[in-house]
Structure formats: structure tokens, C-alpha cells
Amino acid sequence: MKHGTETPSAALGAEILNQTIPGLLARKCRARPEAVAYRRLGPEGWSDVSFADYVQKVVRLGASMQAGGVGRGDRVCIMGDVSPEWMIADIATISMGAITVGVYFTSSPEELDYYIEDSGACLLFVGSATELAIAARARKALALNQIVVLDPGWQASAEDPANALSIGDFLGAPFSAPLEMLAEWADRAAPSDIVSLGYTSGTTGKPKGVINTHVNLLGGALANLLSAPDAYHRETRVAVHLPLSHIVARVQSGCFPLVSECVPHFGASSASYEETVRQTRPQYFVAPPRFFQRFAATIVSHVNQGTTAERANYRLALTISRRVLKERQTRPERSDPFLAALYQACQEQVFTPLLRLVGFDQLRTAITASAPMPADVMTLWQLWGVNLKEAYGQTETVGSNIAQNEDWLPAGTIGAPIQDPAWETRVDENGEMLVRGPGVTQGYWNNPEATAEALRDGWLHTGDIVEVQKNGQYKLIDRSKEIIKTINGKTISPTQIENELRGSPYIAEAAVIGEGRKYLTALIEVDPTVGFRWAQEVDPAVASYADLSASARVKELLWAEVHKANRRLARAEQIKDFTILPEELTPEIGVVTPTRKKKRRAIAERYAPLIAAMYDDSETELLERALGKKSLKSK
């Protein structure tokens, strides 16, 4: 099935874009008050929350904010882990006319101060005592009138900030007619009102506050749902697992239910995403490649631990599936019915039980975005029967303007422009992708220079370099600001090289180094599941993750994986040396974003000694000494 079939008509899409979030929520509640708005996972399983209850929660919190002095257009920060309370605070803020500022829940006190100061926020919601402890060390947070803790079980202690308040103490009395209040708020709202500041990940500089309106969020939701047309007429389970400060998670939880039959499912936390997905058994799932890699590693590990007969059955099923996938991708005029019957048996007896292990046995729509998907990982999912597709989007577009619009396409492209006349995509003479459409941001908060650079003549300049293939599919080459220029004058895309390296089941991530250098090297993060177990098998001295970097045996065998990648690369792109990182790349140490995008400057600073050790700087040091300078290594 291609995008655009069975989706709402262009007229209905235009009608939705003339609405507002509180208006759509009121309409949904009025039409079906007892329908399920969302579900949350507790000790006894899933519990349903109806639209009537949802509206009561939203209006009660929004009215309490008004009573506390928050006005239309004021900014409200929300910092917390994945939870329904985060979503309710978001929709309440938007509904009463204020602007949500999403803050990632492990932000440092300094980062929180930056978001509060840059946005001019007047109120801070924190999810729990964990985030409150961060706010307690943030000067700007302590200067606010109130910090409200969303966790209903939280109780203040003497060590907590004086301006901290429990959600129970902050909330006013329940409303007898919440729908009427919501309708009043909707009447005051306009589709062009600003509702959100979503700060960029800061991979190429200081985070910028992306300005979004009702139209932007709803337009992004409609664009993303082009990949799931059946979500408009049948209940579709969505696992909410990404941090809600991320625009994709906010749209999935807050906007999808307003325009479709999607039902968000909230687990305990983002850290327990595997359990959330397993319990949800989602029918719609979008995640960066790293999540699909982790789930694939779980399945492969299970297969490897099976009996001899089970492994033999799996290998036979995989052989049959390869023939089916080849047929699906070459699309012959006539398919083989006997092969189809064999594959069906393999699916039922081998692959579906494996998919059930991770909760993917009922997936109807599976999308990966935010980074290139390693070809081998993509192929594995397709062999297992998951029609995984790649897509492209930014915080600045909310939705995907590019997506693979055909089934069973191989990895390597991000797709083609979506089939929606409201969106336009083109490529300029430098290869940069330009976009315009209903999801495109209004600009950057307090940053007219960055706004003028990004938005020109009605087009968003994405900063991403692409190539359009003969079949119309777009291939993402790199961010224009992340192209490496070696000392030899070669211009190289690190993303393509890193993607080849991540094709190894043992490599979770790689960061290519080479700006201003004579040759390319890489920092390699070993996969903490499959890779770590493999390392322990080849070197018994590896007892912890930190031991990997000191293992000569592990490095020796990883060279074989690097050589495989090098064989697929041009000579100037090949890795001449690499270092195994002694730790996982996590947002907590500041080197990747919550969606695993690399912060290259932070990586270069944190691992500067490891990088320096991979280069022979004798020639440079000789010239520096000739000029009377101290060498870097002597400092």
C-alpha cells in the first residue's frame, strides 16, 4: 500500500488545519465522551482513561494555571519522564492559551536555566523528585514563583526548594462542566497561535527554540499519519516511549488521538521502553534506528540460545524469506503461490513467535527516522515480516515531508516526497533539501538571525544534503555543517561511513573523526547486548563494559568488521584506525541527544585524548617546535 490511500481527503485535512487543539479535543469529547483517550500501564495491567475524564484533567489543570497567574502567551516549562501527567500538562497549557516549553528530563541545571531564561518561562512543571533535584540546582528555576511536581505521590521535604509545590496543592476543585470551559478556550484560540517552543538538540551549536503553532502540530500529525491510513477508521495502539519533550512523541500522544483512532499507551518510564512496547504490542511504532537495533539484538540472541532443531528451523525459514523478499523488491509480474504458502507457514511458526518476544507481532506500521538505518538491520526486519520503512523529519518540520511510500524498499534512502499537496520538497543547486508545508516552523524564538537563515522565500532550508536517485527516492548524504574536510582537501560525509560501520551486529555507534586531519579514524561504541556478550566469549578478561577498550583481542576482531565496511567505501573514506570507547554514548553524559543524534563537538571534547592517540602528530609537532610553540601533547 502506498501513502495517500484511504487517508482523509484533502478537504478534510484542510478543515483540520483550520481547527485548534482545544477545539478538536472538545469535538472529540462531545462526540464520544466514553471513548478511550489513552491507557497507562500499572501493576495490574492497562487502565483506560476516557475522553470525558481526560478533558476534566486538562481543564482542571489549565484553570489552576490561570488562577496562579499564567496568561495567554506565557511560557510554561515541562520537564519530566514519559507519563500521562506530562501530556496533560502540555495539552492544558496549550488549551488555556499559554505556550509549552518541553525540557528533556535529564537536562543539566545549566541547560534548564538556559531554557527558562531564553523562553522567559513563568512556571515549571517537573515530573518527579528526580527532576526537582535538578531544578533545585538551577538558579532560574529557583527564581520562579512555583515549581509544580506532577507526580501525585510526591510529598515535600525540608530539603526541597521553597517554591516547590505538589500537584495536589496546585490543583483547584474539579469542574462540573469542563467541556464548556474547554469550548470557551477554543473560541479564544486561533490556528496561528503559538503553542510550543521545542528546543533543537544542539548537535551543531546552542539549542534554538523552534516556534510551532496549532497548524504546525496538527499539520505534522496529518503528515505522519499518511503512513498509517487505517488509523483513521480502526483503533491503533501507539507505544509512547520517546521523551515527551521530543516533538514526535508529543504529536503522537497529544495530537494523534484528536484526528484519528490512535490510542497512546504510557508505560512506567522511557528507560522501560522495552517493557512498554512488549505490553502495548503496538500497531503503529516510530523510533530511531537504535531502538530497532536493540530489539533485533534481543531476537537474534534468543535464536542463538535455542536448541539445535530450533536454530535449523530458523535458518530454513530465513532462506525461504530471502526468496520472498527478493520477489517483493523486484516485483515480478507473477508471484510463486507455492513460495507464498511456504512463507506463510514460516511466518506463523517461526517469525511471529519471535516478533512476539519484543511486542512486534501485531505491527501494521513501522517507521524509522532521525538517522540512517544500517542495511543489514533493515533487511533482518523485512525477512522477519516487518514492513519497516524509513522517513525523514526535523523538529522544524514536526512531520515527515519525506518517507518511503512503497512497501519492502531496501535500506539506503529516506523515501520520496509525501503525497500531500499541502507539502512541497525540492533540492537546491548545492544539494540541500528545502521544504514548505503546514508543519514547517515559524522560526526560532529570540533568534531573528537564525530564523532568517533557515526560512527564506517561504522555504525551510533544512541543512541536510540529499541526492535524488533514479527511482525518485532521496538519499540523505549528510548535514551541510557536518561535512568533514581533510587536510588533503577531500570533502567527506561521516554519516555514510558511520552507517557502514553500524552494519556490524557488534557496533552500536561510530563517530568518524578527520576534520583537518590527514586520514579518517573512528570512535566505536560496542553494542551493549550482542556485542558485549560476543566480547566476553572472545576474551574472558572482559567483565564489564569498561573492559572492552582495554581488550586487544576484541579490537583485533573488530578490525575485521571495520575492514568489511572499508571494502564498501572509497579509498579516502576508509577508516585507518579506531578506538573502542570505554563507555556507552548516552544523553546523560552530553554526547548524544535523546534520539541518539551525535553531538560531534561534545564527542570531540570528551574523547580528545583518545582521538589524539590515533594520529601521528610528529610532523605537526616538528613544525610547532620550529615556530617556538608548545605541542598539544606537552600541555
Coordinates of N, CA and C in Angstrom, one line a residue, residues 226-336:
L226 N 0.0 9.7 7.3 CA -0.1 9.2 5.9 C 0.5 7.8 5.8
S227 N 1.4 7.4 6.7 CA 1.9 6.1 6.7 C 1.0 5.1 7.4
A228 N -0.1 5.5 8.0 CA -1.0 4.6 8.8 C -2.4 5.0 8.4
P229 N -2.9 4.8 7.2 CA -4.2 5.2 6.8 C -5.3 4.5 7.5
D230 N -5.1 3.3 8.0 CA -6.1 2.6 8.7 C -6.4 3.1 10.1
A231 N -5.4 4.0 10.6 CA -5.6 4.6 11.9 C -6.8 5.6 12.0
Y232 N -7.3 5.9 10.8 CA -8.5 6.8 10.8 C -9.8 6.1 11.0
H233 N -9.8 4.8 10.8 CA -11.1 4.1 11.0 C -11.1 2.9 11.9
R234 N -9.9 2.6 12.5 CA -9.9 1.5 13.5 C -8.9 1.8 14.6
E235 N -9.2 1.3 15.8 CA -8.3 1.7 16.9 C -6.9 1.2 16.6
T236 N -5.9 2.1 16.9 CA -4.5 1.8 16.6 C -3.7 2.1 17.8
R237 N -3.1 1.1 18.4 CA -2.3 1.2 19.6 C -0.9 1.9 19.3
V238 N -0.6 2.9 20.0 CA 0.7 3.6 19.9 C 1.5 3.5 21.2
A239 N 2.7 3.0 21.2 CA 3.5 3.0 22.4 C 4.2 4.3 22.5
V240 N 4.0 5.0 23.6 CA 4.6 6.3 23.9 C 5.9 6.0 24.6
H241 N 7.1 6.0 24.0 CA 8.3 5.6 24.6 C 9.4 6.6 24.5
L242 N 9.3 7.6 23.5 CA 10.3 8.6 23.4 C 10.0 9.7 24.4
P243 N 11.0 10.5 24.9 CA 10.8 11.6 25.8 C 9.7 12.5 25.2
L244 N 8.8 13.0 26.0 CA 7.7 13.9 25.5 C 8.2 15.3 25.2
S245 N 9.4 15.6 25.5 CA 10.0 16.9 25.1 C 10.3 16.8 23.6
H246 N 10.3 15.6 23.0 CA 10.6 15.3 21.6 C 9.3 15.6 20.8
I247 N 9.4 16.3 19.7 CA 8.2 16.7 19.0 C 7.4 15.5 18.5
V248 N 8.1 14.4 18.1 CA 7.4 13.2 17.6 C 6.5 12.6 18.7
A249 N 7.1 12.5 19.9 CA 6.3 11.9 21.0 C 5.1 12.8 21.4
R250 N 5.3 14.1 21.3 CA 4.3 15.0 21.7 C 3.1 14.9 20.7
V251 N 3.4 14.8 19.4 CA 2.4 14.7 18.4 C 1.7 13.4 18.5
Q252 N 2.4 12.3 18.7 CA 1.8 11.0 18.8 C 0.8 11.0 20.0
S253 N 1.2 11.5 21.1 CA 0.4 11.4 22.3 C -0.7 12.5 22.4
G254 N -0.4 13.7 22.0 CA -1.3 14.8 22.1 C -2.2 15.1 20.9
C255 N -1.7 14.8 19.7 CA -2.5 15.2 18.5 C -3.1 14.0 17.8
F256 N -2.4 12.9 17.7 CA -2.9 11.7 17.0 C -4.3 11.4 17.5
P257 N -4.6 11.3 18.8 CA -6.0 10.9 19.2 C -7.0 11.9 18.8
L258 N -6.7 13.2 18.5 CA -7.6 14.2 18.2 C -8.1 14.1 16.7
V259 N -7.2 13.5 15.9 CA -7.6 13.5 14.4 C -7.7 12.1 13.9
S260 N -7.5 11.0 14.8 CA -7.6 9.6 14.3 C -8.1 8.8 15.4
E261 N -8.0 7.4 15.2 CA -8.4 6.5 16.2 C -7.2 5.9 17.0
C262 N -6.0 6.6 17.0 CA -4.9 6.2 17.7 C -5.1 6.4 19.2
V263 N -4.6 5.4 19.9 CA -4.7 5.4 21.4 C -3.3 5.3 22.0
P264 N -2.8 6.4 22.6 CA -1.4 6.4 23.2 C -1.4 5.4 24.4
H265 N -0.3 4.7 24.6 CA -0.1 3.8 25.7 C 1.1 4.2 26.4
F266 N 1.0 4.5 27.7 CA 2.1 5.0 28.5 C 2.6 3.9 29.5
G267 N 3.9 3.6 29.4 CA 4.5 2.7 30.4 C 5.0 3.4 31.6
A268 N 5.9 2.8 32.3 CA 6.4 3.4 33.6 C 7.3 4.5 33.3
S269 N 8.2 4.4 32.3 CA 9.3 5.4 32.1 C 9.9 5.1 30.7
S270 N 10.7 6.1 30.2 CA 11.4 5.9 28.9 C 12.4 4.8 29.1
A271 N 13.0 4.6 30.2 CA 14.0 3.6 30.4 C 13.4 2.2 30.3
S272 N 12.1 2.0 30.6 CA 11.5 0.7 30.5 C 10.7 0.6 29.2
Y273 N 11.3 1.2 28.1 CA 10.6 1.2 26.8 C 10.4 -0.2 26.3
E274 N 11.3 -1.1 26.6 CA 11.2 -2.5 26.0 C 9.9 -3.1 26.6
E275 N 9.7 -2.9 27.9 CA 8.5 -3.5 28.6 C 7.3 -2.8 28.1
T276 N 7.4 -1.5 27.9 CA 6.2 -0.7 27.4 C 5.8 -1.3 26.0
V277 N 6.7 -1.5 25.1 CA 6.4 -2.0 23.8 C 5.9 -3.4 23.9
R278 N 6.6 -4.2 24.7 CA 6.1 -5.6 24.8 C 4.7 -5.7 25.3
Q279 N 4.3 -4.8 26.3 CA 3.0 -4.9 26.8 C 2.0 -4.2 25.9
T280 N 2.4 -3.2 25.2 CA 1.5 -2.5 24.3 C 1.1 -3.3 23.0
R281 N 2.1 -4.0 22.5 CA 2.0 -4.7 21.2 C 1.5 -3.7 20.2
P282 N 2.3 -2.7 19.9 CA 1.8 -1.5 19.1 C 1.4 -2.0 17.7
Q283 N 0.5 -1.2 17.2 CA 0.1 -1.4 15.7 C 0.8 -0.3 14.9
Y284 N 1.2 0.8 15.6 CA 2.0 1.9 15.0 C 3.2 2.1 15.8
F285 N 4.4 2.1 15.2 CA 5.6 2.3 16.0 C 6.6 3.1 15.2
V286 N 7.1 4.2 15.8 CA 8.1 5.0 15.1 C 9.3 5.2 16.1
A287 N 10.5 5.0 15.6 CA 11.6 5.1 16.5 C 12.9 5.3 15.7
P288 N 13.9 5.9 16.3 CA 15.2 6.0 15.6 C 15.8 4.6 15.4
P289 N 16.7 4.4 14.5 CA 17.3 3.1 14.2 C 17.8 2.3 15.4
R290 N 18.4 3.1 16.4 CA 19.0 2.4 17.5 C 18.0 1.5 18.3
F291 N 16.7 1.9 18.3 CA 15.7 1.1 19.0 C 15.5 -0.2 18.2
F292 N 15.4 -0.1 16.9 CA 15.2 -1.3 16.1 C 16.4 -2.2 16.2
Q293 N 17.6 -1.6 16.3 CA 18.8 -2.4 16.5 C 18.7 -3.2 17.8
R294 N 18.3 -2.5 18.9 CA 18.2 -3.2 20.2 C 17.2 -4.4 20.2
F295 N 16.0 -4.1 19.6 CA 15.0 -5.1 19.5 C 15.5 -6.3 18.7
A296 N 16.2 -6.0 17.6 CA 16.7 -7.0 16.7 C 17.8 -7.9 17.4
A297 N 18.6 -7.2 18.3 CA 19.6 -7.9 19.0 C 18.9 -8.9 20.0
T298 N 17.8 -8.5 20.6 CA 17.1 -9.4 21.5 C 16.6 -10.6 20.8
I299 N 16.1 -10.4 19.6 CA 15.6 -11.6 18.9 C 16.7 -12.5 18.4
V300 N 17.8 -11.9 17.9 CA 18.9 -12.7 17.5 C 19.5 -13.5 18.6
S301 N 19.6 -12.9 19.8 CA 20.2 -13.6 21.0 C 19.3 -14.7 21.4
H302 N 18.0 -14.5 21.3 CA 17.0 -15.6 21.6 C 17.2 -16.8 20.6
V303 N 17.4 -16.5 19.4 CA 17.6 -17.5 18.3 C 18.9 -18.3 18.6
N304 N 20.0 -17.5 18.9 CA 21.2 -18.2 19.2 C 21.2 -19.1 20.4
Q305 N 20.3 -18.8 21.4 CA 20.3 -19.6 22.6 C 19.3 -20.8 22.4
G306 N 18.7 -20.9 21.2 CA 17.7 -22.0 21.0 C 18.3 -23.4 20.8
T307 N 17.5 -24.4 20.7 CA 18.0 -25.7 20.5 C 18.6 -25.9 19.1
T308 N 19.3 -27.0 18.9 CA 19.8 -27.2 17.5 C 18.7 -27.3 16.5
A309 N 17.6 -27.9 16.8 CA 16.4 -28.0 15.9 C 15.8 -26.6 15.7
E310 N 15.7 -25.8 16.7 CA 15.1 -24.5 16.6 C 15.9 -23.6 15.7
R311 N 17.3 -23.7 15.8 CA 18.1 -22.9 15.0 C 18.1 -23.4 13.6
A312 N 18.0 -24.7 13.3 CA 17.9 -25.2 12.0 C 16.6 -24.7 11.3
N313 N 15.5 -24.8 12.1 CA 14.2 -24.3 11.5 C 14.3 -22.8 11.2
Y314 N 14.9 -22.0 12.0 CA 15.1 -20.6 11.8 C 15.9 -20.4 10.5
R315 N 17.0 -21.1 10.3 CA 17.8 -20.9 9.1 C 17.0 -21.3 7.9
L316 N 16.2 -22.3 7.9 CA 15.4 -22.7 6.8 C 14.4 -21.6 6.5
A317 N 13.7 -21.1 7.5 CA 12.7 -20.1 7.4 C 13.3 -18.8 6.8
L318 N 14.6 -18.5 7.2 CA 15.3 -17.3 6.7 C 15.6 -17.5 5.2
T319 N 16.0 -18.7 4.8 CA 16.2 -19.0 3.4 C 15.0 -18.8 2.5
I320 N 13.9 -19.3 3.0 CA 12.6 -19.1 2.3 C 12.2 -17.6 2.2
S321 N 12.4 -16.9 3.4 CA 12.1 -15.5 3.5 C 12.9 -14.6 2.5
R322 N 14.2 -15.0 2.4 CA 15.0 -14.2 1.5 C 14.5 -14.3 0.0
R323 N 14.0 -15.4 -0.4 CA 13.4 -15.5 -1.7 C 12.2 -14.7 -1.9
V324 N 11.4 -14.7 -0.8 CA 10.1 -13.9 -0.8 C 10.5 -12.4 -0.8
L325 N 11.5 -12.0 0.0 CA 11.8 -10.6 0.0 C 12.4 -10.1 -1.4
K326 N 13.2 -11.0 -2.0 CA 13.7 -10.7 -3.3 C 12.5 -10.5 -4.3
E327 N 11.5 -11.3 -4.2 CA 10.4 -11.2 -5.1 C 9.6 -9.9 -4.8
R328 N 9.5 -9.6 -3.5 CA 8.7 -8.4 -3.2 C 9.5 -7.1 -3.7
Q329 N 10.8 -7.2 -3.7 CA 11.5 -6.0 -4.1 C 11.7 -5.9 -5.6
T330 N 11.7 -7.0 -6.3 CA 11.8 -7.0 -7.8 C 10.5 -6.9 -8.4
R331 N 9.4 -7.2 -7.7 CA 8.0 -7.1 -8.1 C 7.8 -7.7 -9.5
P332 N 8.0 -9.0 -9.6 CA 7.7 -9.7 -10.9 C 6.2 -9.7 -11.3
E333 N 5.9 -9.9 -12.5 CA 4.5 -9.9 -12.9 C 3.7 -11.0 -12.3
R334 N 4.4 -12.1 -12.1 CA 3.7 -13.3 -11.5 C 4.5 -13.7 -10.2
S335 N 3.8 -13.9 -9.1 CA 4.4 -14.4 -7.9 C 4.2 -15.9 -7.8
D336 N 5.1 -16.6 -7.1 CA 5.1 -18.0 -6.9 C 4.1 -18.4 -5.7

